[in-house]
Coordinates of C-alpha atoms in Angstrom, one line a residue:
X4 CA -145.3 80.6 106.4
X5 CA -145.3 76.8 106.5
X6 CA -143.4 76.6 103.2
X7 CA -140.9 79.2 104.5
X8 CA -140.2 77.1 107.6
X9 CA -139.8 74.0 105.5
X10 CA -137.3 75.7 103.2
X11 CA -135.3 77.0 106.1
X12 CA -135.2 73.6 107.8
X13 CA -134.2 72.0 104.5
X14 CA -131.3 74.4 104.1
X15 CA -130.1 73.8 107.6
X16 CA -130.2 70.1 107.0
X17 CA -128.3 70.5 103.7
X18 CA -125.6 72.6 105.4
X19 CA -125.2 70.1 108.2
X20 CA -124.9 67.2 105.7
X21 CA -122.3 69.1 103.7
X22 CA -120.4 69.9 106.8
X23 CA -120.5 66.2 107.9
X24 CA -119.2 65.1 104.5
X25 CA -116.3 67.6 104.6
X26 CA -115.5 66.6 108.1
X27 CA -115.5 62.9 107.1
X28 CA -113.2 63.6 104.2
X29 CA -110.7 65.4 106.5
X30 CA -110.8 62.6 109.0
X31 CA -110.2 60.1 106.2
X32 CA -107.2 62.1 105.0
X33 CA -105.6 62.1 108.4
X34 CA -106.4 58.4 109.1
X35 CA -104.9 57.3 105.8
X36 CA -101.9 59.6 106.2
X37 CA -101.3 58.2 109.7
X38 CA -101.7 54.6 108.5
X39 CA -99.4 55.1 105.5
X40 CA -96.8 56.8 107.7
X41 CA -96.7 53.8 110.1
X42 CA -96.1 51.2 107.4
X43 CA -92.4 51.1 106.8
X44 CA -91.3 48.9 103.9
X45 CA -88.9 46.0 104.5
X46 CA -85.9 45.4 102.3
X47 CA -85.4 41.7 101.7
X48 CA -82.1 40.0 101.0
X49 CA -81.0 39.6 97.4
X50 CA -83.2 42.6 96.3
X51 CA -83.2 44.7 93.1
X52 CA -83.7 48.5 93.3
X53 CA -86.2 49.3 90.6
X54 CA -86.1 52.8 89.0
X55 CA -89.7 53.0 87.8
X56 CA -91.0 56.5 88.7
X57 CA -94.8 56.6 88.9
X58 CA -94.9 60.3 89.8
X59 CA -93.0 63.5 89.2
X60 CA -89.4 64.1 90.4
X61 CA -89.4 67.4 92.3
X62 CA -86.8 69.6 93.8
X63 CA -89.2 70.9 96.5
X64 CA -92.7 70.2 97.9
X65 CA -93.7 73.7 96.6
X66 CA -93.7 72.2 93.1
X67 CA -96.1 69.4 94.1
X68 CA -99.7 69.6 92.9
X69 CA -101.4 68.0 95.9
X70 CA -104.9 66.5 95.7
X71 CA -107.1 66.0 98.7
X72 CA -108.2 62.8 97.0
X73 CA -104.8 61.2 96.7
X74 CA -105.3 59.4 100.1
X75 CA -101.5 58.9 100.4
X76 CA -101.2 57.4 96.9
X77 CA -99.3 60.3 95.3
X78 CA -96.0 58.9 93.9
X79 CA -94.1 62.2 93.6
X80 CA -90.6 62.0 95.0
X81 CA -87.9 64.6 95.9
X82 CA -84.7 64.5 93.8
X83 CA -82.4 64.6 96.8
X84 CA -84.2 61.6 98.3
X85 CA -83.7 59.7 95.0
X86 CA -80.0 60.5 94.9
X87 CA -79.5 59.6 98.6
X88 CA -81.4 56.3 98.1
X89 CA -79.1 55.3 95.2
X90 CA -76.0 56.3 97.2
X91 CA -77.3 54.2 100.1
X92 CA -78.0 51.2 97.8
X93 CA -74.4 51.2 96.7
X94 CA -73.3 50.1 100.2
X95 CA -76.5 48.1 101.1
X96 CA -75.6 44.4 101.1
X97 CA -79.3 43.5 100.5
X98 CA -79.4 45.4 97.2
X99 CA -77.6 43.4 94.5
X100 CA -78.3 45.7 91.5
X101 CA -80.5 48.3 89.8
X102 CA -83.1 47.8 87.1
X103 CA -84.1 51.0 85.2
X104 CA -87.6 50.5 83.9
X105 CA -89.1 53.9 83.0
X106 CA -90.5 54.8 79.5
X107 CA -91.6 58.4 80.3
X108 CA -89.3 60.1 82.8
X109 CA -91.1 62.8 84.7
X110 CA -88.0 64.9 85.5
X111 CA -86.1 67.9 84.3
X112 CA -82.8 67.5 82.5
X113 CA -80.6 68.5 85.4
X114 CA -82.5 66.1 87.7
X115 CA -81.8 63.3 85.2
X116 CA -78.1 64.4 85.2
X117 CA -78.0 64.0 89.0
X118 CA -79.7 60.6 89.0
X119 CA -77.6 59.4 86.2
X120 CA -74.4 60.5 88.0
X121 CA -75.6 58.7 91.2
X122 CA -76.1 55.4 89.2
X123 CA -72.7 55.9 87.5
X124 CA -71.2 56.0 91.0
X125 CA -73.3 53.0 92.1
X126 CA -71.7 50.9 89.3
X127 CA -68.3 51.3 91.1
X128 CA -69.6 48.8 93.6
X129 CA -69.5 46.1 91.1
X130 CA -73.3 45.5 91.3
X131 CA -75.2 45.2 88.0
X132 CA -77.3 47.9 86.4
X133 CA -79.7 46.8 83.7
X134 CA -82.4 48.8 81.8
X135 CA -85.5 47.9 79.9
X136 CA -87.8 49.9 77.8
X137 CA -91.0 49.7 75.7
X138 CA -91.5 53.1 74.1
X139 CA -88.8 55.3 75.6
X140 CA -88.8 59.0 75.7
X141 CA -85.5 60.8 75.0
X142 CA -85.1 61.7 78.6
X143 CA -85.7 58.1 79.7
X144 CA -83.2 56.8 77.2
X145 CA -80.7 59.3 78.4
X146 CA -81.0 57.8 81.9
X147 CA -81.2 54.2 80.7
X148 CA -78.1 54.6 78.6
X149 CA -76.0 54.6 81.8
X150 CA -76.8 50.9 82.3
X151 CA -74.4 48.0 81.8
X152 CA -77.0 46.4 79.5
X153 CA -79.9 48.1 77.8
X154 CA -82.8 46.0 76.4
X155 CA -85.8 47.0 74.3
X156 CA -89.1 45.4 73.6
X157 CA -89.2 43.8 70.1
X158 CA -91.9 46.2 69.0
X159 CA -90.7 49.1 71.1
X160 CA -89.0 52.3 70.2
X161 CA -86.6 55.0 71.4
X162 CA -87.5 58.6 70.8
X163 CA -84.0 59.7 70.0
X164 CA -84.2 62.8 67.9
X165 CA -82.1 65.6 69.3
X166 CA -83.5 68.9 70.7
X167 CA -85.7 71.6 69.3
X168 CA -87.9 74.4 70.7
X169 CA -91.0 75.9 69.2
X170 CA -92.0 79.5 70.0
X171 CA -95.7 80.5 69.8
X172 CA -96.4 84.0 68.5
X173 CA -99.5 86.0 69.4
X174 CA -99.0 89.3 67.6
X175 CA -101.6 88.7 64.9
X176 CA -104.0 87.0 67.4
X177 CA -103.8 90.1 69.6
X178 CA -104.4 92.4 66.6
X179 CA -107.3 90.3 65.3
X180 CA -109.2 90.5 68.6
X181 CA -108.3 94.0 69.6
X182 CA -105.8 93.4 72.3
X183 CA -103.1 96.1 72.6
X184 CA -99.7 95.4 74.0
X185 CA -97.1 98.0 75.1
X186 CA -93.7 96.5 75.6
X187 CA -90.5 98.0 77.1
X188 CA -87.4 95.8 77.5
X189 CA -83.6 96.1 78.0
X190 CA -81.5 93.7 76.0
X191 CA -81.9 92.5 72.4
X192 CA -81.9 88.9 73.7
X193 CA -84.7 89.5 76.2
X194 CA -87.1 87.5 74.1
X195 CA -89.9 87.1 76.7
X196 CA -91.9 89.8 74.9
X197 CA -91.3 88.6 71.3
X198 CA -94.5 86.5 71.1
X199 CA -96.5 89.7 71.4
X200 CA -94.5 91.9 69.0
X201 CA -93.3 89.6 66.3
X202 CA -94.5 86.7 64.1
X203 CA -91.1 84.9 63.9
X204 CA -88.0 84.3 66.0
X205 CA -85.6 87.3 65.9
X206 CA -82.1 86.7 64.7
X207 CA -80.8 87.4 68.2
X208 CA -83.2 84.9 69.8
X209 CA -82.4 82.3 67.1
X210 CA -78.7 82.7 67.9
X211 CA -79.1 82.2 71.6
X212 CA -81.5 79.3 71.2
X213 CA -79.2 77.6 68.8
X214 CA -76.2 78.0 71.1
X215 CA -78.2 76.9 74.1
X216 CA -79.7 73.7 72.5
X217 CA -76.3 72.7 71.0
X218 CA -74.6 73.1 74.4
X219 CA -77.2 71.0 76.1
X220 CA -77.4 68.4 73.4
X221 CA -73.6 68.2 73.3
X222 CA -73.6 67.4 77.0
X223 CA -76.3 64.8 76.7
X224 CA -75.0 63.1 73.5
X225 CA -71.5 62.9 74.8
X226 CA -72.6 61.0 77.9
X227 CA -74.8 58.6 75.8
X228 CA -72.0 58.0 73.3
X229 CA -69.5 57.3 76.2
X230 CA -71.9 54.9 78.0
X231 CA -72.9 53.1 74.8
X232 CA -69.4 53.1 73.3
X233 CA -70.5 54.8 70.1
X234 CA -68.5 56.9 67.7
X235 CA -69.7 60.3 66.7
X236 CA -70.6 59.4 63.1
X237 CA -72.7 56.4 64.0
X238 CA -74.6 58.2 66.7
X239 CA -75.2 61.3 64.6
X240 CA -76.6 59.1 61.7
X241 CA -78.8 57.2 64.1
X242 CA -80.3 60.4 65.6
X243 CA -80.7 62.3 62.3
X244 CA -82.3 59.2 60.6
X245 CA -84.6 58.5 63.6
X246 CA -83.3 54.9 63.8
X247 CA -84.6 54.8 67.4
X248 CA -88.1 54.4 66.0
X249 CA -87.2 51.0 64.4
X250 CA -86.4 48.3 66.9
X251 CA -84.1 46.3 64.6
X252 CA -82.1 49.5 63.8
X253 CA -81.8 50.3 67.5
X254 CA -79.9 47.1 68.1
X255 CA -78.0 47.2 64.8
X256 CA -76.7 50.7 65.6
X257 CA -75.8 49.7 69.2
X258 CA -78.3 52.0 70.8
X259 CA -79.5 48.9 72.8
X260 CA -78.0 45.5 73.3
X261 CA -80.9 43.2 72.5
X262 CA -84.6 43.0 71.8
X263 CA -86.4 41.0 74.5
X264 CA -89.8 40.5 76.0
X265 CA -90.2 41.7 79.6
X266 CA -90.3 38.1 80.9
X267 CA -87.1 37.3 79.1
X268 CA -85.5 40.4 80.7
X269 CA -86.6 39.3 84.1
X270 CA -84.9 35.9 83.5
X271 CA -81.7 37.8 82.9
X272 CA -82.1 39.5 86.3
X273 CA -82.8 36.2 87.9
X274 CA -79.6 34.8 86.5
X275 CA -77.7 37.8 88.0
X276 CA -79.4 37.1 91.4
X277 CA -78.7 33.3 91.0
X278 CA -82.4 32.5 91.2
X279 CA -84.2 29.6 89.7
X280 CA -86.7 30.3 86.9
X281 CA -89.7 29.7 89.2
X282 CA -88.3 31.9 92.0
X283 CA -89.6 35.5 92.5
X284 CA -87.4 38.5 92.2
X285 CA -87.4 40.7 95.3
X286 CA -88.0 44.1 93.8
X287 CA -88.2 47.4 95.7
X288 CA -89.1 50.6 94.0
X289 CA -87.2 53.8 94.7
X290 CA -90.2 55.3 96.5
X291 CA -90.4 52.4 98.8
X292 CA -86.7 52.2 99.4
X293 CA -86.7 55.8 100.4
X294 CA -89.3 55.1 103.0
X295 CA -87.4 52.0 104.1
X296 CA -84.3 53.9 105.0
X297 CA -83.6 54.9 108.6
X298 CA -84.2 58.6 109.2
X299 CA -81.1 60.6 109.7
X300 CA -80.5 61.4 113.3
X301 CA -81.0 65.1 114.0
X302 CA -77.9 67.1 114.9
X303 CA -77.3 70.4 116.7
X304 CA -75.3 71.3 113.6
X305 CA -77.6 71.6 110.6
X306 CA -77.4 72.7 107.0
X307 CA -80.6 74.1 105.6
X308 CA -81.5 73.6 102.0
X309 CA -83.9 76.3 100.9
X310 CA -85.7 75.4 97.7
X311 CA -86.6 78.3 95.4
X312 CA -88.7 76.5 92.8
X313 CA -91.1 78.1 90.4
X314 CA -91.9 81.7 89.3
X315 CA -91.2 84.6 91.5
X316 CA -94.2 86.7 92.7
X317 CA -95.1 89.2 95.4
X318 CA -97.4 87.8 98.0
X319 CA -97.7 85.1 100.7
X320 CA -98.7 81.9 98.9
X321 CA -97.1 78.5 99.4
X322 CA -96.7 77.4 95.7
X323 CA -93.9 79.0 93.6
X324 CA -91.7 81.7 95.1
X325 CA -93.7 84.4 96.9
X326 CA -91.6 87.1 98.4
X327 CA -93.4 87.5 101.7
X328 CA -93.1 83.8 102.4
X329 CA -89.4 83.6 101.4
X330 CA -88.4 86.7 103.4
X331 CA -89.8 85.0 106.5
X332 CA -88.0 81.7 105.6
X333 CA -84.7 83.5 105.2
X334 CA -85.1 85.5 108.4
X335 CA -85.9 82.4 110.4
X336 CA -82.8 80.6 109.0
X337 CA -80.6 83.6 109.8
X338 CA -81.8 83.6 113.4
X339 CA -81.7 79.9 114.0
X340 CA -78.4 79.1 115.8
X341 CA -78.6 75.4 114.9
X342 CA -78.4 76.3 111.2
X343 CA -74.7 76.6 110.4
X344 CA -75.0 77.1 106.7
X345 CA -77.6 77.5 104.0
X346 CA -77.8 76.0 100.5
X347 CA -80.2 77.9 98.2
X348 CA -81.4 75.5 95.5
X349 CA -82.7 77.6 92.6
X350 CA -85.0 76.2 89.9
X351 CA -86.7 79.3 88.7
X352 CA -87.1 81.2 85.4
X353 CA -87.6 84.5 87.4
X354 CA -90.7 86.7 87.6
X355 CA -91.3 90.0 89.4
X356 CA -88.4 92.4 89.7
X357 CA -89.6 93.8 92.9
X358 CA -90.1 90.4 94.6
X359 CA -86.7 89.2 93.4
X360 CA -85.1 92.3 94.9
X361 CA -86.8 91.7 98.3
X362 CA -85.5 88.2 98.4
X363 CA -82.0 89.1 97.3
X364 CA -81.7 91.7 100.1
X365 CA -82.7 89.2 102.8
X366 CA -80.2 86.6 101.4
X367 CA -77.5 89.3 101.6
X368 CA -78.3 89.8 105.3
X369 CA -78.3 86.1 105.9
X370 CA -74.8 85.8 104.2
X371 CA -73.4 88.2 106.8
X372 CA -74.2 85.6 109.5
X373 CA -73.5 82.2 107.9
X374 CA -72.3 80.6 104.7
X375 CA -74.7 80.8 101.7
X376 CA -74.1 78.4 98.8
X377 CA -76.3 78.3 95.7
X378 CA -77.1 75.3 93.6
X379 CA -78.8 75.7 90.2
X380 CA -81.4 73.2 88.9
X381 CA -83.1 73.3 85.4
X382 CA -83.5 77.1 85.5
X383 CA -81.7 79.9 87.3
X384 CA -82.4 82.7 84.9
X385 CA -83.3 86.3 85.1
X386 CA -84.9 86.8 88.6
X387 CA -83.7 83.3 89.5
X388 CA -80.1 84.3 88.7
X389 CA -80.6 87.7 90.4
X390 CA -81.6 86.2 93.8
X391 CA -78.4 84.1 93.6
X392 CA -76.1 87.1 93.7
X393 CA -75.8 86.8 97.5
X394 CA -73.9 83.5 97.2
X395 CA -70.5 82.7 98.6
X396 CA -70.3 80.2 95.7
X397 CA -72.5 79.1 92.9
X398 CA -72.8 75.5 91.6
X399 CA -74.5 74.9 88.3
X400 CA -75.4 71.8 86.3
X401 CA -73.9 71.8 82.8
X402 CA -77.4 71.7 81.4
X403 CA -78.9 74.5 83.5
X404 CA -80.5 77.4 81.7
X405 CA -79.1 80.5 83.4
X406 CA -78.2 84.1 82.8
X407 CA -80.9 86.1 81.1
X408 CA -79.6 89.2 82.7
X409 CA -82.3 91.6 81.5
X410 CA -85.6 93.1 82.4
X411 CA -88.9 94.0 80.6
X412 CA -92.3 95.6 81.3
X413 CA -95.5 94.8 79.5
X414 CA -98.9 96.4 79.6
X415 CA -101.9 94.9 77.8
X416 CA -105.2 96.6 77.0
X417 CA -108.5 95.6 75.4
X418 CA -109.4 99.0 74.0
X419 CA -110.0 97.9 70.4
X420 CA -111.7 94.7 71.4
X421 CA -114.1 96.7 73.6
X422 CA -114.7 99.4 71.0
X423 CA -115.6 96.7 68.4
X424 CA -118.2 95.4 70.7
X425 CA -119.8 98.8 71.5
X426 CA -117.9 99.4 74.7
X427 CA -116.2 102.7 75.2
X428 CA -114.9 104.7 78.1
X429 CA -114.1 108.3 79.0
X430 CA -111.8 109.6 81.7
X431 CA -111.9 112.6 84.1
X432 CA -108.6 113.3 85.9
X433 CA -107.0 115.8 88.2
X434 CA -103.5 115.4 86.7
X435 CA -101.8 114.6 83.4
X436 CA -101.4 110.9 84.1
X437 CA -103.8 110.2 87.0
X438 CA -105.2 107.2 85.0
X439 CA -101.8 105.5 84.6
X440 CA -103.4 102.5 83.0
X441 CA -106.8 101.1 82.1
X442 CA -107.7 97.9 80.4
X443 CA -110.3 99.9 78.3
X444 CA -108.2 102.9 77.4
X445 CA -104.6 101.6 77.6
X446 CA -101.6 103.4 79.0
X447 CA -101.6 107.2 79.8
X448 CA -99.2 109.4 77.7
X449 CA -96.6 109.5 80.5
X450 CA -96.8 105.8 81.5
X451 CA -94.6 104.3 78.8
X452 CA -91.7 106.9 79.2
X453 CA -91.6 106.4 83.0
X454 CA -91.8 102.6 82.7
X455 CA -88.9 102.8 80.2
X456 CA -86.9 104.7 82.8
X457 CA -87.9 102.1 85.4
X458 CA -86.8 99.2 83.2
X459 CA -83.4 100.8 82.5
X460 CA -82.9 101.6 86.2
X461 CA -83.7 98.0 87.2
X462 CA -81.4 96.6 84.5
X463 CA -78.5 98.8 85.9
X464 CA -79.3 97.6 89.4
X465 CA -79.4 94.0 88.2
X466 CA -76.0 94.3 86.5
X467 CA -74.5 96.1 89.6
X468 CA -75.3 93.1 91.9
X469 CA -73.9 90.7 89.3
X470 CA -70.6 92.8 89.1
X471 CA -70.3 92.7 92.9
X472 CA -70.8 88.9 93.1
X473 CA -68.9 87.9 90.0
X474 CA -66.2 90.5 90.5
X475 CA -66.4 91.9 87.0
X476 CA -67.0 95.3 85.4
X477 CA -70.3 96.7 84.2
X478 CA -69.0 96.4 80.7
X479 CA -68.0 92.8 81.0
X480 CA -71.5 91.8 82.4
X481 CA -73.4 94.0 80.0
X482 CA -71.6 92.3 77.1
X483 CA -72.9 88.8 78.2
X484 CA -76.2 90.2 79.6
X485 CA -78.8 91.9 77.5
X486 CA -81.2 89.2 78.4
X487 CA -79.2 86.4 76.8
X488 CA -79.7 82.8 78.2
X489 CA -76.7 80.5 78.6
X490 CA -76.2 76.9 79.4
X491 CA -74.4 76.0 82.7
X492 CA -71.4 74.9 80.7
X493 CA -71.1 78.3 78.9
X494 CA -71.9 80.2 82.1
X495 CA -68.9 78.6 83.8
X496 CA -66.7 79.6 80.9
X497 CA -68.0 83.2 81.1
X498 CA -67.6 83.4 84.9
X499 CA -71.3 83.6 85.7
X500 CA -71.0 80.6 88.0
X501 CA -68.1 79.1 90.0
X502 CA -68.4 75.4 89.6
X503 CA -70.2 72.7 87.6
X504 CA -71.7 70.4 90.1
X505 CA -74.7 68.9 91.7
X506 CA -76.8 69.8 94.7
X507 CA -74.9 67.3 96.8
X508 CA -71.6 68.9 95.9
X509 CA -73.0 72.3 96.9
X510 CA -74.1 70.8 100.3
X511 CA -70.6 69.3 100.7
X512 CA -69.0 72.7 100.1
X513 CA -71.4 74.4 102.5
X514 CA -70.4 71.9 105.2
X515 CA -66.7 72.6 104.6
X516 CA -67.3 76.3 104.6
X517 CA -69.0 76.0 108.0
X518 CA -66.3 73.6 109.2
X519 CA -68.8 70.8 109.8
X520 CA -67.9 67.1 109.8
X521 CA -71.2 65.8 111.3
X522 CA -74.4 67.5 110.4
X523 CA -78.0 66.9 109.5
X524 CA -80.1 68.4 106.6
X525 CA -83.2 70.5 107.0
X526 CA -85.4 71.3 104.0
X527 CA -87.4 74.5 103.5
X528 CA -90.2 75.2 102.8
X529 CA -91.7 72.5 105.0
X530 CA -94.3 70.2 103.4
X531 CA -97.8 71.7 103.8
X532 CA -100.3 69.6 105.9
X533 CA -103.2 67.8 104.4
X534 CA -105.6 70.2 106.2
X535 CA -103.9 73.2 104.5
X536 CA -104.1 71.5 101.2
X537 CA -107.8 70.7 101.7
X538 CA -108.8 74.4 102.3
X539 CA -106.4 75.6 99.6
X540 CA -108.0 73.4 97.0
X541 CA -111.6 74.4 97.9
X542 CA -110.8 78.1 97.0
X543 CA -112.8 79.3 93.9
X544 CA -109.7 80.5 92.0
X545 CA -107.8 77.3 92.7
X546 CA -110.6 75.1 91.4
X547 CA -111.0 77.3 88.3
X548 CA -107.3 77.1 87.6
X549 CA -107.2 73.4 87.9
X550 CA -110.2 72.9 85.6
X551 CA -108.7 75.2 82.9
X552 CA -105.3 73.6 83.1
X553 CA -106.8 70.2 82.8
X554 CA -108.9 71.1 79.8
X555 CA -106.3 73.0 77.7
X556 CA -103.1 71.3 79.0
X557 CA -100.4 72.7 81.3
X558 CA -98.3 74.4 78.5
X559 CA -101.3 76.1 77.0
X560 CA -102.5 77.2 80.4
X561 CA -99.1 78.8 81.2
X562 CA -99.5 80.8 77.9
X563 CA -103.0 81.7 79.0
X564 CA -101.6 83.0 82.3
X565 CA -99.2 85.3 80.5
X566 CA -102.2 87.2 79.1
X567 CA -104.6 87.0 82.0
X568 CA -102.6 86.8 85.3
X569 CA -101.9 90.2 86.7
X570 CA -98.9 88.9 88.6
X571 CA -97.2 88.1 85.3
X572 CA -98.0 91.2 83.3
X573 CA -97.8 94.1 85.7
X574 CA -94.6 95.9 86.7
X575 CA -91.0 95.3 85.7
X576 CA -90.3 91.6 85.1
X577 CA -87.1 89.6 85.4
X578 CA -88.4 86.5 83.6
X579 CA -87.1 83.8 81.3
X580 CA -88.7 83.9 77.8
X581 CA -89.3 80.1 77.5
X582 CA -88.9 76.7 79.0
X583 CA -87.2 73.8 77.4
X584 CA -88.5 70.3 78.0
X585 CA -86.5 67.2 77.1
X586 CA -88.9 64.7 75.6

């Protein structure tokens, strides 16, 4: 009895201590957040705006991987904030120039396009733009090439190599370990299922990938050549021969202006600022400059920017695009009289067909009340394109991956794997297909035929909404559909989008559509609070997901999810088959 009381007392003390530690952590989070929020950076005279991103560039807070242990040190920044900061710096008398100093740019290709365009516009002010690199990724070089002068470390390199994509195939892996895969798809270009049914890229997929990569590379290379004043032959030779990997060849082929140490580069900036060699450069990073800017005064006339970033799922979670959450967001925007127009920023490869349809319906209802303009980011494909079909007008970046008008269904089972390890199952049913699906016995005889009908029906519904929005016939859309992915440039030629332009241009059009001259911007979803993040990250599934992702890498973890996540492999899917990362 005495030992029992001791154990109970010890457990109570342990619980109280754990509770006190958790409470202390939460208090620390709020204190640090409050302190960091009160410290507004000061912009000194004769300053240089330094582009040196330390965190990710995001479209929306829903893409942000918060940590309760960041204590306000997370350096992630929103794209629209970066663009607005550069635009403000153009007219800020305290900012004399821009220095681009980023070796590995944590941004998507369309985000780089928008930042690059903002810097190009900044140059019209007559202020200088310099760039410096050590070991520059291809995306970083694409941004840096906009500079008046580009300098490289004497033992640095530029990873200039063109674009490629590699598709991983799991057919033999699945067969080896007894994993069965039943696939139904509409569209010969709907390649999302190919890794499970083939060991190589199909001719159709190879055709669309080649067209897509060449479109995007054509856009990127044209801007680099124009900025660096290079002819086609010189640039192609430099890229094909990997001259960027050899510093002396970088300068010889005019990919950069000069090889310099960082201190020598800083002396050049001092010269531009008319500083003495022993004087300090007043630098301010983009993140700090964003925080230094005066907040825009709120207006009774507002334009809402609703960010749809990530994969589309059913459910009510904050991360990605969960239909229950987004239906609520859209209804709130429709009922808010202060919101005069809505810009839907889509950066999604799609996902659940059912969830996409729910979101599209609510957007159609919103459009009846106020203007709805859509802006495409890196991805607006399949379900991401589908939810855009309520738009009054669609803006796309030239390098957006869009289209993928097609659907598929996929059911996985582990019957052979189970049988090989002595596990078997038997079924007792009241009807022919009562056991629609089981991981141990696979799909029932009637499941695949009915799922096939469902896929075909969903495809026709998909095409119908596209025909209504794009004002084309079923045959016209079907001819460019079939799951095929297009670049934004090609999508404009085909009539799948209205204009090639940035998020800011979409906002400007929404303002004109709503007849607004003065307005303020509201972003949705709102940023989640530190308290919400704290409890979210203590959930068992969340902890497990973070551990696995950390161990195997983000790309491999996404592949792992394709196999194990029920949200991604049940039901009819409107999803892009791959992602392209500019490195």
